Each structure stands twice: as structure tokens, then as C-alpha cells.
CSV table of C-alpha atoms and ligand atoms in Angstrom, one decimal:
chain,number,residue,atom,x,y,z
A,247,MET,CA,0.1,-0.1,-0.4
A,248,SER,CA,2.4,2.6,0.8
A,249,GLU,CA,6.1,2.4,0.3
A,250,THR,CA,8.6,4.9,0.8
A,251,ILE,CA,10.8,6.6,-2.1
A,252,ALA,CA,14.0,8.4,-2.4
A,253,GLU,CA,12.0,11.7,-2.7
A,254,ARG,CA,12.8,14.4,-5.0
A,255,SER,CA,16.4,15.5,-4.3
A,256,ASP,CA,17.7,15.8,-7.5
A,257,GLU,CA,15.2,18.8,-8.0
A,258,ARG,CA,15.2,20.3,-4.8
A,259,PRO,CA,19.1,21.0,-3.8
A,260,GLY,CA,18.2,23.6,-1.5
A,261,SER,CA,15.5,21.9,1.2
A,262,GLY,CA,17.3,20.1,3.7
A,263,PRO,CA,14.9,18.2,5.2
A,264,THR,CA,12.6,17.7,2.7
A,265,ALA,CA,15.4,15.9,0.9
A,266,GLU,CA,15.3,12.7,2.6
A,267,ALA,CA,13.3,9.4,1.8
A,268,ARG,CA,9.7,10.3,2.6
A,269,HIS,CA,6.6,8.2,2.8
A,270,VAL,CA,4.2,8.0,0.3
A,271,SER,CA,0.4,7.0,0.8
A,272,GLY,CA,-0.7,9.1,-1.8
A,273,VAL,CA,-1.7,8.3,-5.2
A,274,SER,CA,-1.4,10.1,-8.7
A,275,ILE,CA,-3.8,12.0,-10.3
A,276,ARG,CA,-4.1,12.4,-14.0
A,277,LEU,CA,-6.7,14.9,-16.0
A,278,ASP,CA,-7.1,14.2,-19.7
A,279,GLY,CA,-8.9,16.9,-21.5
A,280,VAL,CA,-10.7,17.6,-19.0
A,281,THR,CA,-13.8,20.6,-19.8
A,282,LYS,CA,-16.6,22.3,-18.1
A,283,GLN,CA,-18.8,24.9,-19.9
A,284,TYR,CA,-21.4,26.0,-17.3
A,285,PRO,CA,-24.8,26.2,-18.9
A,286,GLY,CA,-24.8,29.7,-20.1
A,287,GLN,CA,-21.4,30.6,-20.3
A,288,ARG,CA,-20.1,31.2,-23.7
A,289,THR,CA,-16.8,30.0,-23.1
A,290,PRO,CA,-16.2,26.5,-20.7
A,291,ALA,CA,-14.4,28.0,-17.7
A,292,VAL,CA,-11.9,24.9,-17.7
A,293,ASP,CA,-11.0,24.0,-21.0
A,294,ALA,CA,-9.5,20.8,-22.0
A,295,VAL,CA,-7.1,20.1,-19.5
A,296,SER,CA,-4.5,17.6,-19.4
A,297,LEU,CA,-2.1,17.3,-16.4
A,298,GLU,CA,-0.7,15.2,-14.3
A,299,ILE,CA,0.2,15.3,-10.4
A,300,PRO,CA,2.3,12.4,-9.1
A,301,ALA,CA,1.9,10.8,-5.7
A,302,GLY,CA,2.7,12.0,-2.9
A,303,GLN,CA,3.5,15.7,-3.7
A,304,ILE,CA,2.4,18.8,-3.3
A,305,VAL,CA,1.1,21.0,-6.5
A,306,VAL,CA,-0.5,24.3,-6.4
A,307,PHE,CA,-2.8,26.2,-8.5
A,308,VAL,CA,-2.1,29.5,-9.0
A,309,GLY,CA,-3.5,32.6,-11.5
A,310,PRO,CA,-5.9,34.6,-12.0
A,311,SER,CA,-9.3,35.0,-9.9
A,312,GLY,CA,-11.8,33.1,-11.9
A,313,CYS,CA,-9.3,31.3,-14.1
A,314,GLY,CA,-10.8,28.4,-13.2
A,315,LYS,CA,-8.9,26.9,-10.4
A,316,THR,CA,-12.0,25.8,-7.9
A,317,THR,CA,-14.2,24.5,-10.7
A,318,LEU,CA,-10.5,21.7,-11.6
A,319,LEU,CA,-10.4,21.4,-7.9
A,320,LYS,CA,-14.4,20.7,-7.6
A,321,MET,CA,-14.2,17.9,-10.6
A,322,LEU,CA,-11.7,16.4,-9.5
A,323,ASN,CA,-13.8,15.2,-6.4
A,324,ARG,CA,-17.0,15.9,-8.4
A,325,LEU,CA,-18.7,18.2,-6.3
A,326,ILE,CA,-18.7,19.6,-9.9
A,327,GLU,CA,-19.5,17.1,-12.6
A,328,PRO,CA,-17.1,17.3,-16.0
A,329,SER,CA,-19.0,18.0,-19.6
A,330,GLY,CA,-15.7,16.7,-20.6
A,331,GLY,CA,-12.2,14.8,-20.1
A,332,THR,CA,-11.4,11.9,-18.2
A,333,ILE,CA,-10.3,11.8,-14.5
A,334,TYR,CA,-8.2,9.3,-13.1
A,335,LEU,CA,-7.0,8.5,-9.7
A,336,GLY,CA,-3.7,6.1,-10.3
A,337,ASP,CA,-4.5,4.2,-12.5
A,338,GLU,CA,-8.9,4.3,-11.9
A,339,ASP,CA,-10.8,6.2,-14.3
A,340,VAL,CA,-12.6,7.8,-11.5
A,341,THR,CA,-15.3,9.7,-14.1
A,342,GLY,CA,-18.4,7.7,-14.0
A,343,GLN,CA,-17.7,6.6,-10.3
A,344,ASN,CA,-20.7,7.3,-7.4
A,345,ALA,CA,-19.3,10.8,-6.3
A,346,ASP,CA,-20.4,10.1,-2.8
A,347,GLN,CA,-17.5,7.1,-3.1
A,348,LEU,CA,-15.1,9.1,-4.3
A,349,ARG,CA,-16.0,11.9,-2.0
A,350,ARG,CA,-14.8,9.4,0.8
A,351,ARG,CA,-11.6,8.8,-0.8
A,352,ILE,CA,-10.6,12.2,-1.1
A,353,GLY,CA,-10.9,14.8,1.8
A,354,TYR,CA,-11.5,18.5,1.3
A,355,VAL,CA,-10.3,21.6,2.3
A,356,ILE,CA,-12.2,25.1,1.5
A,357,GLN,CA,-11.5,28.3,3.5
A,358,ALA,CA,-14.0,29.4,5.8
A,359,ASP,CA,-17.1,28.3,7.5
A,360,GLY,CA,-16.1,24.7,6.7
A,361,LEU,CA,-17.1,23.1,9.7
A,362,PHE,CA,-20.7,22.2,11.3
A,363,PRO,CA,-21.2,25.3,13.6
A,364,HIS,CA,-23.8,23.1,16.1
A,365,MET,CA,-21.1,20.3,16.2
A,366,THR,CA,-18.0,19.9,18.3
A,367,VAL,CA,-15.1,20.0,17.0
A,368,GLY,CA,-15.2,16.1,18.1
A,369,THR,CA,-18.0,15.2,15.9
A,370,ASN,CA,-17.0,17.9,13.1
A,371,VAL,CA,-13.8,15.3,12.5
A,372,GLY,CA,-15.5,12.4,13.0
A,373,LEU,CA,-17.8,12.7,10.8
A,374,VAL,CA,-16.2,10.6,7.8
A,375,PRO,CA,-15.7,7.8,9.9
A,376,LYS,CA,-19.2,7.8,11.2
A,377,MET,CA,-20.0,7.5,7.9
A,378,LEU,CA,-17.8,5.1,7.0
A,379,LYS,CA,-19.9,3.4,9.7
A,380,TRP,CA,-16.7,3.0,12.0
A,381,GLY,CA,-17.5,1.6,15.7
A,382,LYS,CA,-17.7,4.5,18.1
A,383,GLU,CA,-14.6,3.6,19.8
A,384,ARG,CA,-12.5,3.2,16.8
A,385,VAL,CA,-14.4,6.9,15.8
A,386,ALA,CA,-13.0,8.3,19.0
A,387,ALA,CA,-9.1,7.4,19.1
A,388,ARG,CA,-9.1,8.3,15.1
A,389,VAL,CA,-10.6,12.5,16.3
A,390,ASP,CA,-8.0,12.2,19.4
A,391,GLU,CA,-5.3,11.0,17.2
A,392,LEU,CA,-6.1,13.6,14.1
A,393,LEU,CA,-6.4,16.7,16.6
A,394,ASP,CA,-3.0,15.5,18.0
A,395,LEU,CA,-1.5,15.8,14.5
A,396,VAL,CA,-2.5,19.2,13.8
A,397,GLY,CA,-1.2,20.8,17.3
A,398,LEU,CA,-4.4,20.9,19.6
A,399,ASP,CA,-5.0,19.0,22.5
A,400,PRO,CA,-8.0,16.6,22.2
A,401,GLU,CA,-8.7,17.1,26.4
A,402,THR,CA,-8.9,20.5,25.8
A,403,TYR,CA,-10.7,21.2,22.3
A,404,ARG,CA,-12.6,18.2,21.8
A,405,ASP,CA,-16.2,19.3,23.1
A,406,ARG,CA,-15.6,22.5,21.6
A,407,TYR,CA,-18.0,24.1,19.5
A,408,PRO,CA,-16.2,25.9,16.2
A,409,LYS,CA,-17.3,29.2,17.4
A,410,GLU,CA,-15.3,28.7,20.4
A,411,LEU,CA,-12.2,29.1,18.9
A,412,SER,CA,-9.9,31.0,16.7
A,413,GLY,CA,-9.1,30.7,12.7
A,414,GLY,CA,-6.2,29.5,13.2
A,415,GLN,CA,-7.4,26.8,15.2
A,416,GLN,CA,-10.7,26.2,12.7
A,417,ARG,CA,-8.2,26.0,10.4
A,418,ARG,CA,-6.5,23.3,11.9
A,419,VAL,CA,-9.9,21.2,12.6
A,420,GLY,CA,-10.5,21.2,9.2
A,421,VAL,CA,-7.8,19.8,7.6
A,422,ALA,CA,-7.9,17.1,10.2
A,423,ARG,CA,-11.7,16.6,9.7
A,424,ALA,CA,-10.3,16.3,5.8
A,425,LEU,CA,-7.6,13.6,7.1
A,426,ALA,CA,-9.9,11.7,9.2
A,427,ALA,CA,-10.7,8.5,6.8
A,428,ASP,CA,-7.1,8.7,5.3
A,429,PRO,CA,-7.8,9.8,2.1
A,430,PRO,CA,-4.7,9.6,0.1
A,431,VAL,CA,-5.9,13.0,-2.0
A,432,LEU,CA,-6.4,16.2,-0.1
A,433,LEU,CA,-7.6,19.3,-1.8
A,434,MET,CA,-7.5,22.3,-0.4
A,435,ASP,CA,-8.7,25.3,-2.0
A,436,GLU,CA,-7.5,28.6,-0.3
A,437,PRO,CA,-7.8,26.9,3.3
A,438,PHE,CA,-5.4,29.4,5.0
A,439,GLY,CA,-7.0,32.5,3.9
A,440,ALA,CA,-8.4,35.0,5.6
A,441,VAL,CA,-6.0,34.9,8.6
A,442,ASP,CA,-2.8,36.8,10.5
A,443,PRO,CA,0.1,36.7,8.8
A,444,ILE,CA,1.7,34.7,11.4
A,445,THR,CA,-1.1,32.4,11.9
A,446,ARG,CA,-0.7,31.5,8.3
A,447,GLN,CA,2.8,30.6,8.4
A,448,ARG,CA,2.5,28.5,11.3
A,449,LEU,CA,-0.6,26.6,9.4
A,450,GLN,CA,2.1,25.9,7.0
A,451,ASP,CA,4.7,25.0,8.5
A,452,GLU,CA,2.2,22.5,10.4
A,453,LEU,CA,1.1,21.0,6.4
A,454,LEU,CA,4.5,20.4,5.5
A,455,ARG,CA,5.3,18.5,8.8
A,456,ILE,CA,1.8,16.3,8.6
A,457,GLN,CA,3.1,15.8,4.6
A,458,GLU,CA,6.4,15.0,5.9
A,459,GLU,CA,4.7,11.8,8.2
A,460,LEU,CA,1.9,11.6,5.9
A,461,GLY,CA,2.8,11.7,2.2
A,462,LYS,CA,-0.5,12.6,0.5
A,463,THR,CA,-0.9,13.7,-3.0
A,464,ILE,CA,-2.1,17.3,-2.3
A,465,VAL,CA,-3.8,20.3,-4.8
A,466,PHE,CA,-3.6,23.3,-3.2
A,467,VAL,CA,-5.2,26.7,-4.4
A,468,THR,CA,-3.9,29.9,-3.7
A,469,HIS,CA,-3.9,33.7,-4.7
A,470,ASP,CA,-0.4,34.1,-2.6
A,471,PHE,CA,3.0,33.2,-5.0
A,472,ASP,CA,5.0,33.2,-1.9
A,473,GLU,CA,2.5,30.7,-0.1
A,474,ALA,CA,2.7,28.9,-3.8
A,475,VAL,CA,6.4,28.4,-3.3
A,476,LYS,CA,7.0,27.6,0.0
A,477,LEU,CA,4.7,24.9,-0.1
A,478,GLY,CA,4.7,23.5,-3.7
A,479,ASP,CA,6.7,21.0,-4.9
A,480,ARG,CA,5.7,22.0,-8.2
A,481,ILE,CA,3.3,24.9,-9.1
A,482,VAL,CA,0.7,24.9,-12.2
A,483,VAL,CA,0.7,28.6,-13.3
A,484,PHE,CA,-3.3,28.6,-14.9
A,485,ASP,CA,-4.8,31.5,-17.1
A,486,VAL,CA,-8.1,31.6,-18.1
A,487,GLY,CA,-10.4,28.6,-18.9
A,488,ALA,CA,-7.7,26.9,-16.9
A,489,ARG,CA,-4.6,26.9,-19.4
A,490,VAL,CA,-1.9,25.6,-17.9
A,491,VAL,CA,1.0,28.3,-19.2
A,492,GLN,CA,3.7,26.9,-16.8
A,493,TYR,CA,4.2,24.1,-14.9
A,494,ASP,CA,7.5,23.3,-12.4
A,495,THR,CA,9.3,23.3,-9.5
A,496,PRO,CA,9.0,26.9,-7.4
A,497,GLU,CA,13.2,26.9,-9.0
A,498,ALA,CA,12.6,26.4,-12.6
A,499,ILE,CA,9.4,29.3,-12.4
A,500,LEU,CA,11.5,31.9,-10.3
A,501,ALA,CA,14.5,31.5,-12.9
A,502,ASP,CA,12.7,31.0,-15.7
A,503,PRO,CA,9.1,32.7,-15.6
A,504,ALA,CA,7.0,30.9,-19.2
A,505,GLU,CA,5.6,34.3,-20.1
A,506,ASP,CA,5.6,38.1,-19.4
A,507,TYR,CA,2.4,37.2,-17.4
A,508,VAL,CA,3.9,34.8,-14.8
A,509,ALA,CA,6.7,37.1,-14.7
A,510,ASP,CA,4.0,39.6,-13.7
A,511,PHE,CA,2.7,37.1,-11.0
A,512,VAL,CA,5.9,36.1,-9.4
A,513,GLY,CA,6.3,39.9,-9.1
A,514,ALA,CA,9.4,42.3,-9.6
A,515,GLY,CA,10.8,41.0,-6.4
A,516,ALA,CA,11.8,37.5,-7.6
A,517,THR,CA,15.2,37.6,-6.7
A,518,LEU,CA,14.8,38.1,-2.8
A,519,LYS,CA,11.4,35.6,-3.4
A,520,GLN,CA,15.1,32.9,-3.7
A,521,LEU,CA,14.7,33.7,0.1
A,522,THR,CA,11.4,31.5,0.5
A,523,LEU,CA,13.1,28.9,-1.0
A,524,THR,CA,15.7,28.5,1.8
A,525,ARG,CA,14.2,26.8,4.4
A,526,VAL,CA,15.6,27.4,8.1
A,527,GLY,CA,16.3,23.7,8.1
A,528,ASP,CA,19.0,25.0,5.8
A,529,VAL,CA,20.8,26.8,7.6
A,530,GLU,CA,23.2,26.9,10.9
A,531,LEU,CA,21.7,26.8,13.9
A,532,ARG,CA,23.2,27.7,17.4
A,533,GLN,CA,22.3,24.9,19.5
A,534,PRO,CA,21.3,26.8,22.9
A,535,GLN,CA,20.8,25.2,26.4
A,536,VAL,CA,17.3,24.0,27.3
A,537,ALA,CA,15.5,23.0,30.1
A,538,ARG,CA,12.6,21.5,31.6
A,539,VAL,CA,9.9,22.9,33.8
A,540,GLY,CA,10.8,22.1,37.5
A,541,GLU,CA,14.6,21.3,37.5
A,542,ASP,CA,16.2,23.4,40.1
A,543,SER,CA,17.5,26.6,38.3
A,544,ALA,CA,21.3,26.8,39.8
A,545,PRO,CA,22.8,24.3,37.7
A,546,VAL,CA,20.9,24.9,34.5
A,547,VAL,CA,22.6,28.5,34.8
A,548,ARG,CA,25.9,27.6,35.8
A,549,ARG,CA,25.9,25.4,32.3
A,550,ALA,CA,24.3,28.2,30.7
A,551,GLN,CA,27.0,30.3,31.5
A,552,ALA,CA,29.3,27.4,30.8
A,553,ALA,CA,28.7,27.6,27.3
A,554,GLY,CA,28.5,31.7,27.2
A,555,ASP,CA,24.6,31.6,26.8
A,556,GLN,CA,22.9,34.4,28.0
A,557,TYR,CA,19.5,32.6,27.4
A,558,VAL,CA,17.9,29.4,28.2
A,559,VAL,CA,14.9,28.2,26.1
A,560,VAL,CA,12.3,25.9,29.0
A,561,THR,CA,10.8,23.1,27.5
A,562,ASP,CA,7.3,21.5,28.6
A,563,ARG,CA,7.2,17.8,29.8
A,564,ARG,CA,6.7,16.8,26.1
A,565,GLY,CA,10.0,18.5,24.9
A,566,ARG,CA,7.8,21.6,23.3
A,567,PRO,CA,9.6,25.0,24.0
A,568,ILE,CA,7.4,27.1,26.3
A,569,SER,CA,9.9,30.0,27.0
A,570,TRP,CA,13.6,32.1,26.5
A,571,PRO,CA,14.1,33.4,29.6
A,572,SER,CA,18.0,35.0,30.6
A,573,LEU,CA,20.1,33.8,33.3
A,574,ALA,CA,19.2,36.6,35.3
A,575,GLU,CA,15.1,35.8,35.1
A,576,LEU,CA,16.4,32.1,36.0
A,577,SER,CA,18.5,32.8,38.6
A,578,ARG,CA,15.3,34.6,40.4
A,579,THR,CA,13.6,30.9,40.8
A,580,SER,CA,14.4,27.9,42.7
A,581,THR,CA,12.9,25.7,40.0
A,582,VAL,CA,12.5,25.9,36.3
A,583,PRO,CA,8.8,27.8,35.8
A,584,ASP,CA,6.2,26.0,33.7
A,585,THR,CA,4.9,30.2,32.8
A,586,VAL,CA,4.1,29.8,29.1
A,587,ASP,CA,5.4,32.9,26.9
A,588,GLU,CA,2.4,33.9,24.4
A,589,HIS,CA,4.7,35.5,22.3
A,590,LEU,CA,7.5,33.2,22.1
A,591,PRO,CA,9.0,33.1,18.4
A,592,VAL,CA,8.8,29.6,17.5
A,593,VAL,CA,9.2,28.8,13.7
A,594,GLY,CA,10.0,24.8,12.1
A,595,LEU,CA,12.8,23.8,9.9
A,596,HIS,CA,9.9,24.0,6.9
A,597,SER,CA,9.7,27.5,7.0
A,598,THR,CA,11.3,29.9,5.2
A,599,LEU,CA,13.7,32.8,6.1
A,600,ASN,CA,11.2,35.6,5.3
A,601,ASP,CA,8.7,33.5,8.0
A,602,ALA,CA,11.5,33.4,10.5
A,603,LEU,CA,12.0,37.3,10.3
A,604,ASP,CA,8.6,37.9,10.1
A,605,THR,CA,8.4,36.1,13.6
A,606,MET,CA,11.5,38.1,14.4
A,607,LEU,CA,9.4,40.6,14.2
A,608,ALA,CA,6.3,40.8,15.4
A,609,ALA,CA,7.9,39.3,18.4
A,610,SER,CA,10.3,41.7,18.4
A,611,GLN,CA,13.0,39.5,19.1
A,612,GLY,CA,16.5,39.1,17.3
A,613,GLY,CA,16.1,35.5,17.2
A,614,VAL,CA,13.3,32.9,17.0
A,615,VAL,CA,13.3,29.0,18.5
A,616,VAL,CA,13.5,26.4,15.9
A,617,THR,CA,11.4,23.4,16.3
A,618,GLY,CA,11.8,19.9,14.6
A,619,ARG,CA,10.0,16.2,15.0
A,620,ASP,CA,11.6,15.7,18.3
A,621,GLY,CA,11.7,19.0,19.8
A,622,VAL,CA,14.3,21.5,20.0
A,623,ALA,CA,16.3,22.1,16.9
A,624,GLY,CA,18.5,25.2,17.5
A,625,VAL,CA,17.6,28.7,17.7
A,626,MET,CA,18.4,31.1,14.7
A,627,VAL,CA,19.2,34.7,15.2
A,628,VAL,CA,18.9,38.1,13.2
A,629,GLU,CA,22.2,37.8,11.8
A,630,THR,CA,22.1,34.2,10.8
A,631,VAL,CA,19.0,35.7,8.5
A,632,MET,CA,20.8,38.4,7.4
A,633,ALA,CA,23.9,36.6,6.8
A,634,ALA,CA,22.1,34.1,4.9
A,635,ILE,CA,20.7,36.6,2.3
A,636,GLN,CA,23.8,39.3,1.9
A,637,GLN,CA,24.4,35.4,0.6
A,638,THR,CA,20.9,34.6,-1.6
A,639,ARG,CA,22.1,37.8,-3.2
A,640,GLY,CA,25.5,37.8,-4.0
A,641,GLU,CA,24.5,34.5,-5.6
A,642,ALA,CA,21.7,35.4,-7.5
A,643,GLN,CA,24.3,38.5,-8.9
A,644,GLY,CA,27.2,36.5,-9.3
B,707,ATP,N1,-21.7,27.9,-11.1
B,707,ATP,C1,-21.7,28.5,-11.7
B,707,ATP,N2,-22.6,28.4,-13.0
B,707,ATP,C2,-21.5,29.7,-14.4
B,707,ATP,N3,-20.5,30.0,-13.9
B,707,ATP,C3,-19.6,29.7,-12.9
B,707,ATP,C4,-19.8,28.6,-11.9
B,707,ATP,N4,-19.2,29.2,-11.0
B,707,ATP,C5,-17.7,29.3,-11.6
B,707,ATP,N5,-18.3,30.2,-13.1
B,707,ATP,C6,-17.6,31.0,-13.6
B,707,ATP,O1,-16.5,30.0,-14.3
B,707,ATP,C7,-14.8,30.5,-14.4
B,707,ATP,C8,-14.3,29.6,-13.5
B,707,ATP,O2,-14.7,29.9,-11.9
B,707,ATP,P1,-13.7,29.2,-10.4
B,707,ATP,O3,-14.5,30.1,-9.1
B,707,ATP,O4,-13.2,28.0,-10.8
B,707,ATP,O5,-12.2,30.8,-10.7
B,707,ATP,P2,-11.2,30.5,-9.7
B,707,ATP,O6,-10.1,30.1,-10.8
B,707,ATP,O7,-11.5,29.1,-8.4
B,707,ATP,O8,-11.0,32.4,-9.0
B,707,ATP,P3,-10.8,32.6,-8.1
B,707,ATP,O9,-9.4,32.9,-7.5
B,707,ATP,O10,-11.6,34.0,-7.6
B,707,ATP,O11,-11.3,32.1,-6.2
B,707,ATP,C9,-14.9,31.8,-14.1
B,707,ATP,O12,-15.8,32.9,-15.5
B,707,ATP,C10,-16.9,32.1,-13.1
B,707,ATP,O13,-17.6,32.8,-13.2
B,708,MG,MG1,-11.5,29.6,-6.5
């Protein structure tokens, strides 16, 4: 069923944390001459599109408003009936397949209002498994597993209603729900729109982390070219009628936009956009002193002093960073306090250098704590970002 492939390190030499063997559970999608002609419209919204989406990759759709992205996406799970053409999942022609059956194999995440307001978070997430007639206990276990996966503590959030969550938390629940029956394909139509930039960046990081674990085939629509570059293994640039203008890796599109129209879309700052290609995991991180909540403070302070550090990263019992006190602050308490700093600047290894800078600026701090799969992976200071920017510029000019 699932396999491990040597991942496309030949295509993305710079993307450290993703350039390893990756687990693939997704299937490929193939469109052959897919068309949608809405009744009463003179030209088709989607005009004979042929496209191949490889298994286990994130392919991002970008293009001007009204060019047919949503129509194309909804034809994949047949929320919209195609007027012509053939759609394959793997080797299987699904064009004539029962639409309800098909939708259970394809997770779907839409922008806002995707959750049923009168159902709890747990009920929302468990919806499809319940439809598939899983037993009660199996559904409950799956709900908790998924909430955990998207970074929401099940105990705290399972029984809340959607309106009792922040916008970002609602999006996480939306992703959890789409993943509930473990579908090989995930369709996401501007799922992270309308949240603030920092929340958006965290949601993107979470998605990349989840994808590293699950290896789904993900089709993701966005208006934000930076988001496309960050998330996409490949990007499809569409024009009106869902005409495919360019379909390539982010690197290739940035380096060589196919038409003036793509160059405009990519934007004048394309050289700086290259920064979006550099991941936090690609640069050298500093190893901070890490202390657990409840440890005696004195030895921690001595350890940090011996290492020449002014600050210590404090983690909770699960190894997640919660604060970043100075030695002076730490010396005032006998044990390492469990105070959670709500504004602690944290990024993941998949975050881009742009993200790291934004996070530092938002927190008014000169550094960020970097987390990996096993907790704290290091810290990065603003000087490291600046040095990397200068190096990128140098390479771009040279
Ligand atoms: N139900 C419908 N009936 C008739 N025309 C429609 C219908 N839905 C969409 N269209 C038209 O089809 C074209 C493509 O629409 P679609 O929603 O797929 O675009 P999009 O690329 O997703 O745009 P956006 O970026 O604004 O979300 C548009 O011209 C739109 O007006
Ligand atoms: Mg749309």
C-alpha cells in the first residue's frame, strides 16, 4: 500500500529537511482533456485541461481570479460534474464513479465556514469515519489522534464548538476533518486565507510537517505566490479557461517564468523571493541550553554560563518550547518555571527565512526558537538571517 521513495532531492537540492526519503501514501491524479462548460456561459470555465499530478507531492494551483481553479478542483471530487474528459486516480478511471464513494477517498478543505457550527470539534472531525460506519471507539480514537496531529490538545478542544476556537484553530480542525478517513488525496482551496500572516505561516509549517509524515497527494489553491513557492513541490500557473501556462518546480518558475504574464505574477521582487526557497533547516542553527520545567535552576544557569549563553530555552514535559528566559530571570526562581510565553517566537525547520524574519519582527525579538520533530532543533538569530540574505543576493548577482 504505502512505500518509501527516495525523494526528489535532484529537483530541490536546497531544501534540507524535505530532501530525505519520504513516506508516500498518496496516489497520482491524471486529467485528460477535462472540460467544464457552465450552462449559459459562452466559453468553458475549464477548457480541455490535461495534467499529471505525481503521488505524494504538493501541487499548487495559482492564477488570476476566475481562471477556473476552484472549478477544476471540484471536478476532482465531483462536487462539479465535468462536461468532458477523463479523470484518473492512480490507474483507475473515476470519471463515472459514484460521487459519494469518490469523496470519501478525497479529503477536501475549504476556506472559511467549512465546519458545522452546531457540532462539536470532535463530531466534525469524526463525520466521515462515522459515515463509513466505523465503531464508536474507533472513531473517538481517530478523532483524538488527528487533533493531536494538527497540534490541538484533544482534551481541551474535542468538546468545543467551532465558534469557541480562533480562526487558525478552526483551519486546523478543517485539515483534521479532511484527513479523518486517511484519504490518499487532499484538495485544499485557499484553506489558509483570511488569517493573520503569522498564524498563516504556522499553518503552512504544520501542513509541511504533516505531509512529511503522511505523504499525501495534495492539490492546493492559493492567491499568494509566496505560499505557492513555500508549499509546492510543483506549481501550476493557470490563465483563463484553466489554460496551463507553466507547470514546474518553484525554482524553475522563479528562475525562468514562461511568459510575461507569469513574470508579472511572480513579481518584480523575484530575486528576493528566492529567499522563500531557503528553509530554516538549510542554515546552521545554534544549539541553545535547554531546560525542562521543574528542573533545579542553579545547575541550568551554571551550564548556560559555561557555554557562554545568556538565555535558556525552557520546554514543557513533552519537549515543546514554552519560554526563553535570560539567566538573570532564571536565577530568581529555584526551579525552572512552567510559565508559557504566549509570544515566544517559534518556527519549524520547514519555515522559510522570510517566515523567520516576520516572526522575529512580530515578537520584537532578535531570534527565534526552531522546532523539529523531536522538540527544540536549535535557535536562529537575526544575524544568521541577514548573512543568508546577503549570500543569496551574492549568488543571484554572481
Ligand atoms: N456555478 C457557476 N455557473 C456559471 N459560471 C460559473 C459557476 N461557477 C463559476 N463560474 C465561472 O467559471 C469561471 C471560473 O470560476 P472559478 O470559481 O473556477 O475560478 P477561480 O479560479 O477559482 O477564481 P478565484 O480565484 O476567484 O476563486 C468564472 O468565470 C466563473 O464566473
Ligand atoms: Mg476559487
